[in-house]
Short mmCIF file of C-alpha atoms in Angstrom, two decimals:
data_model
loop_
_atom_site.label_atom_id
_atom_site.label_comp_id
_atom_site.label_asym_id
_atom_site.label_seq_id
_atom_site.Cartn_x
_atom_site.Cartn_y
_atom_site.Cartn_z
CA UNK A 1 -65.06 -5.73 -33.42
CA UNK A 2 -63.38 -9.04 -32.52
CA UNK A 3 -63.07 -9.72 -28.82
CA UNK A 4 -61.82 -12.29 -26.38
CA UNK A 5 -64.58 -14.21 -24.64
CA UNK A 6 -64.43 -16.20 -21.42
CA UNK A 7 -66.72 -18.69 -19.75
CA UNK A 8 -68.04 -18.97 -17.18
CA UNK A 9 -68.24 -15.43 -15.86
CA UNK A 10 -68.35 -16.74 -12.30
CA UNK A 11 -67.30 -20.13 -10.96
CA UNK A 12 -67.79 -21.30 -7.41
CA UNK A 13 -66.02 -24.45 -6.28
CA UNK A 14 -65.08 -26.32 -3.17
CA UNK A 15 -61.49 -26.44 -2.00
CA UNK A 16 -59.71 -29.41 -3.50
CA UNK A 17 -61.84 -29.56 -6.62
CA UNK A 18 -60.56 -29.11 -10.14
CA UNK A 19 -61.79 -26.25 -12.31
CA UNK A 20 -61.39 -25.47 -15.97
CA UNK A 21 -61.65 -21.90 -17.16
CA UNK A 22 -62.34 -21.40 -20.83
CA UNK A 23 -61.38 -18.69 -23.25
CA UNK A 24 -61.91 -18.05 -26.94
CA UNK A 25 -59.13 -15.74 -28.16
CA UNK A 26 -59.48 -13.36 -31.08
CA UNK A 27 -59.55 -15.55 -34.15
CA UNK A 28 -56.41 -14.44 -35.98
CA UNK A 29 -54.28 -14.12 -32.87
CA UNK A 30 -51.48 -16.56 -32.25
CA UNK A 31 -50.38 -15.84 -28.68
CA UNK A 32 -52.50 -16.48 -25.65
CA UNK A 33 -52.12 -15.54 -22.03
CA UNK A 34 -53.61 -16.02 -18.60
CA UNK A 35 -53.42 -13.44 -15.87
CA UNK A 36 -55.02 -13.31 -12.47
CA UNK A 37 -56.17 -10.52 -10.21
CA UNK A 38 -56.77 -11.21 -6.55
CA UNK A 39 -59.53 -8.92 -5.29
CA UNK A 40 -58.28 -5.38 -4.86
CA UNK A 41 -54.80 -6.18 -6.11
CA UNK A 42 -52.91 -5.75 -9.33
CA UNK A 43 -53.09 -7.98 -12.37
CA UNK A 44 -50.41 -10.68 -12.39
CA UNK A 45 -49.04 -12.66 -15.31
CA UNK A 46 -49.44 -16.43 -15.13
CA UNK A 47 -48.49 -17.94 -18.48
CA UNK A 48 -48.13 -17.33 -22.20
CA UNK A 49 -48.79 -19.92 -24.87
CA UNK A 50 -47.84 -20.21 -28.52
CA UNK A 51 -47.90 -23.01 -31.05
CA UNK A 52 -49.31 -25.45 -28.52
CA UNK A 53 -46.54 -24.84 -26.06
CA UNK A 54 -45.98 -22.72 -23.01
CA UNK A 55 -43.72 -19.83 -23.99
CA UNK A 56 -43.24 -18.36 -20.59
CA UNK A 57 -44.63 -18.84 -17.10
CA UNK A 58 -44.40 -16.99 -13.84
CA UNK A 59 -43.49 -18.34 -10.44
CA UNK A 60 -47.20 -18.41 -9.64
CA UNK A 61 -47.83 -20.96 -12.39
CA UNK A 62 -46.83 -24.11 -10.53
CA UNK A 63 -47.76 -27.76 -11.06
CA UNK A 64 -51.28 -27.03 -9.91
CA UNK A 65 -51.92 -25.16 -13.14
CA UNK A 66 -52.00 -26.31 -16.74
CA UNK A 67 -53.06 -24.80 -20.04
CA UNK A 68 -54.31 -26.36 -23.20
CA UNK A 69 -55.64 -25.51 -26.61
CA UNK A 70 -57.98 -28.46 -27.09
CA UNK A 71 -59.25 -27.33 -30.47
CA UNK A 72 -58.87 -24.51 -32.96
CA UNK A 73 -60.74 -21.96 -30.95
CA UNK A 74 -60.61 -22.65 -27.22
CA UNK A 75 -57.82 -21.99 -24.76
CA UNK A 76 -58.22 -23.38 -21.26
CA UNK A 77 -56.69 -22.96 -17.83
CA UNK A 78 -57.02 -25.94 -15.50
CA UNK A 79 -56.48 -25.59 -11.79
CA UNK A 80 -56.10 -28.90 -10.00
CA UNK A 81 -57.02 -29.24 -6.35
CA UNK A 82 -58.04 -25.62 -5.83
CA UNK A 83 -57.02 -23.75 -2.71
CA UNK A 84 -58.70 -20.85 -0.95
CA UNK A 85 -55.97 -18.53 -2.18
CA UNK A 86 -56.82 -19.36 -5.79
CA UNK A 87 -59.91 -17.18 -5.43
CA UNK A 88 -59.38 -14.39 -7.93
CA UNK A 89 -60.44 -12.97 -11.25
CA UNK A 90 -58.75 -14.84 -14.09
CA UNK A 91 -58.24 -12.99 -17.34
CA UNK A 92 -57.45 -14.50 -20.68
CA UNK A 93 -55.72 -12.35 -23.28
CA UNK A 94 -54.53 -12.75 -26.82
CA UNK A 95 -52.21 -10.93 -29.18
CA UNK A 96 -51.46 -11.16 -32.87
CA UNK A 97 -47.80 -11.93 -32.19
CA UNK A 98 -45.74 -12.37 -29.08
CA UNK A 99 -43.27 -9.56 -29.27
CA UNK A 100 -42.83 -6.80 -26.76
CA UNK A 101 -44.79 -4.38 -28.92
CA UNK A 102 -47.91 -6.43 -29.42
CA UNK A 103 -51.02 -5.28 -27.64
CA UNK A 104 -52.71 -7.90 -25.54
CA UNK A 105 -56.50 -7.79 -25.62
CA UNK A 106 -58.24 -9.08 -22.56
CA UNK A 107 -61.44 -10.99 -22.06
CA UNK A 108 -64.04 -10.02 -19.47
CA UNK A 109 -62.62 -12.39 -16.89
CA UNK A 110 -63.84 -15.35 -14.85
CA UNK A 111 -64.33 -14.75 -11.18
CA UNK A 112 -63.29 -17.89 -9.32
CA UNK A 113 -64.48 -18.34 -5.76
CA UNK A 114 -63.03 -21.24 -3.77
CA UNK A 115 -64.98 -22.14 -0.64
CA UNK B 1 -36.32 -6.54 -13.16
CA UNK B 2 -39.22 -4.52 -14.41
CA UNK B 3 -41.50 -2.64 -12.09
CA UNK B 4 -44.42 -0.28 -12.45
CA UNK B 5 -45.49 2.08 -9.70
CA UNK B 6 -48.76 3.93 -9.51
CA UNK B 7 -48.43 5.90 -6.33
CA UNK B 8 -52.00 7.21 -6.37
CA UNK B 9 -54.23 4.53 -4.92
CA UNK B 10 -57.43 6.54 -5.19
CA UNK B 11 -58.40 9.83 -6.77
CA UNK B 12 -61.74 11.54 -6.44
CA UNK B 13 -62.75 14.47 -8.61
CA UNK B 14 -65.87 16.33 -9.53
CA UNK B 15 -67.21 16.05 -13.04
CA UNK B 16 -65.54 18.34 -15.58
CA UNK B 17 -62.32 18.56 -13.60
CA UNK B 18 -59.08 17.50 -15.27
CA UNK B 19 -57.24 14.63 -13.62
CA UNK B 20 -53.78 13.16 -14.13
CA UNK B 21 -52.87 9.60 -13.25
CA UNK B 22 -49.20 9.00 -12.57
CA UNK B 23 -47.14 6.03 -13.66
CA UNK B 24 -43.45 5.48 -13.00
CA UNK B 25 -41.62 2.48 -14.35
CA UNK B 26 -38.30 0.71 -13.92
CA UNK B 27 -36.55 -1.31 -16.56
CA UNK B 28 -32.99 -2.05 -17.63
CA UNK B 29 -34.10 -2.73 -21.16
CA UNK B 30 -33.73 -0.17 -23.92
CA UNK B 31 -36.65 -1.60 -25.85
CA UNK B 32 -39.93 -1.61 -24.01
CA UNK B 33 -43.57 -0.68 -24.37
CA UNK B 34 -45.90 1.04 -21.98
CA UNK B 35 -49.64 0.55 -21.86
CA UNK B 36 -52.66 1.93 -20.09
CA UNK B 37 -55.70 -0.22 -19.42
CA UNK B 38 -59.04 0.77 -17.92
CA UNK B 39 -61.01 -1.54 -15.64
CA UNK B 40 -64.58 -0.25 -15.21
CA UNK B 41 -66.81 -1.55 -12.41
CA UNK B 42 -67.96 -4.38 -14.67
CA UNK B 43 -64.45 -5.83 -14.34
CA UNK B 44 -63.09 -6.20 -17.84
CA UNK B 45 -59.72 -4.76 -18.88
CA UNK B 46 -59.97 -2.31 -21.74
CA UNK B 47 -56.87 -1.34 -23.71
CA UNK B 48 -56.40 2.42 -24.02
CA UNK B 49 -52.95 3.16 -25.43
CA UNK B 50 -49.51 1.77 -26.20
CA UNK B 51 -46.22 3.71 -26.47
CA UNK B 52 -42.76 2.43 -27.31
CA UNK B 53 -39.51 3.44 -25.68
CA UNK B 54 -38.26 5.19 -28.78
CA UNK B 55 -41.20 7.48 -29.22
CA UNK B 56 -41.54 10.19 -26.64
CA UNK B 57 -44.09 12.14 -28.60
CA UNK B 58 -47.07 12.87 -26.46
CA UNK B 59 -50.47 11.85 -27.66
CA UNK B 60 -53.95 13.23 -27.44
CA UNK B 61 -57.08 11.26 -28.19
CA UNK B 62 -60.24 13.15 -27.49
CA UNK B 63 -60.35 13.88 -23.77
CA UNK B 64 -57.39 11.58 -23.11
CA UNK B 65 -53.74 12.56 -23.34
CA UNK B 66 -50.53 10.83 -22.42
CA UNK B 67 -47.18 12.31 -21.39
CA UNK B 68 -44.21 9.98 -21.81
CA UNK B 69 -40.89 11.17 -20.39
CA UNK B 70 -37.92 8.81 -20.44
CA UNK B 71 -35.83 11.19 -18.38
CA UNK B 72 -38.11 10.64 -15.41
CA UNK B 73 -39.31 7.15 -16.39
CA UNK B 74 -42.88 8.34 -16.33
CA UNK B 75 -45.91 7.72 -18.49
CA UNK B 76 -48.72 9.84 -17.12
CA UNK B 77 -52.31 9.86 -18.27
CA UNK B 78 -54.59 12.89 -18.21
CA UNK B 79 -58.33 12.98 -18.60
CA UNK B 80 -59.67 16.39 -19.50
CA UNK B 81 -63.17 17.42 -18.47
CA UNK B 82 -63.77 14.17 -16.61
CA UNK B 83 -67.13 12.45 -16.76
CA UNK B 84 -68.86 10.05 -14.41
CA UNK B 85 -68.33 7.26 -16.96
CA UNK B 86 -64.59 7.68 -16.53
CA UNK B 87 -64.89 6.19 -13.05
CA UNK B 88 -62.77 3.04 -13.12
CA UNK B 89 -59.48 1.56 -12.04
CA UNK B 90 -56.70 2.53 -14.40
CA UNK B 91 -53.65 0.32 -14.79
CA UNK B 92 -50.32 1.21 -16.25
CA UNK B 93 -48.34 -1.75 -17.63
CA UNK B 94 -44.88 -2.43 -19.02
CA UNK B 95 -43.62 -4.96 -21.52
CA UNK B 96 -39.86 -5.22 -21.95
CA UNK B 97 -37.79 -7.05 -24.51
CA UNK B 98 -35.87 -9.03 -21.94
CA UNK B 99 -38.97 -10.47 -20.33
CA UNK B 100 -40.70 -11.85 -23.39
CA UNK B 101 -44.25 -10.76 -23.84
CA UNK B 102 -45.46 -10.68 -20.27
CA UNK B 103 -47.09 -7.50 -19.05
CA UNK B 104 -46.11 -6.15 -15.67
CA UNK B 105 -48.92 -4.10 -14.18
CA UNK B 106 -48.91 -1.35 -11.63
CA UNK B 107 -51.17 -1.48 -8.61
CA UNK B 108 -53.82 0.60 -10.32
CA UNK B 109 -55.46 3.91 -9.51
CA UNK B 110 -59.12 3.99 -8.58
CA UNK B 111 -60.62 7.09 -10.18
CA UNK B 112 -64.00 8.23 -8.97
CA UNK B 113 -65.72 11.05 -10.82
CA UNK B 114 -68.57 12.51 -8.86
CA UNK B 115 -71.47 14.37 -10.49
#
């Protein structure tokens, strides 16, 4: 069964450093997403991406964040100058289309720890 | 604005008991979808079910069943004859037409099934 994969599973970085989180969406899906979950809290939407453009972003997704599809398979989230409060689990998701009815399938997550 | 409330923070049951997880949502949209996801201790988010706002038919899948009632804006999830492997955090989520494809998650309910 196709699945979303994410690497690395755990990333530790120093405050102020840049990190890139990587995702490989399900191969025939066209819409990609990033969500984050601060430890013990709910999952929050960050950004959606389609056709090499951001479709929608939340208020959390500020200039510190960027997304990119560098090739035909990867989808990345870059966090510039990480802060302590960026420590969270980051989930990538993908869906076949981007309508309200499309199920988003999630990857296993990358746990980011900022020291 | 959309909102999902899962009032039960934690539930603890003994194996073989039935358990119902509550979900109440708010939306001004007439077209929306509701989802349940499971997050086991390993951390990934596993899709369980999707229902649309026009289909109030309840659904049963094995030991799982879902009760969708628009009149009370609720989408409750019942596990029959619970098992230890059902122990996880369960998230209810909402996707509404007016908000694009973003999912809004509830706070989650930690279910612990004891042997």
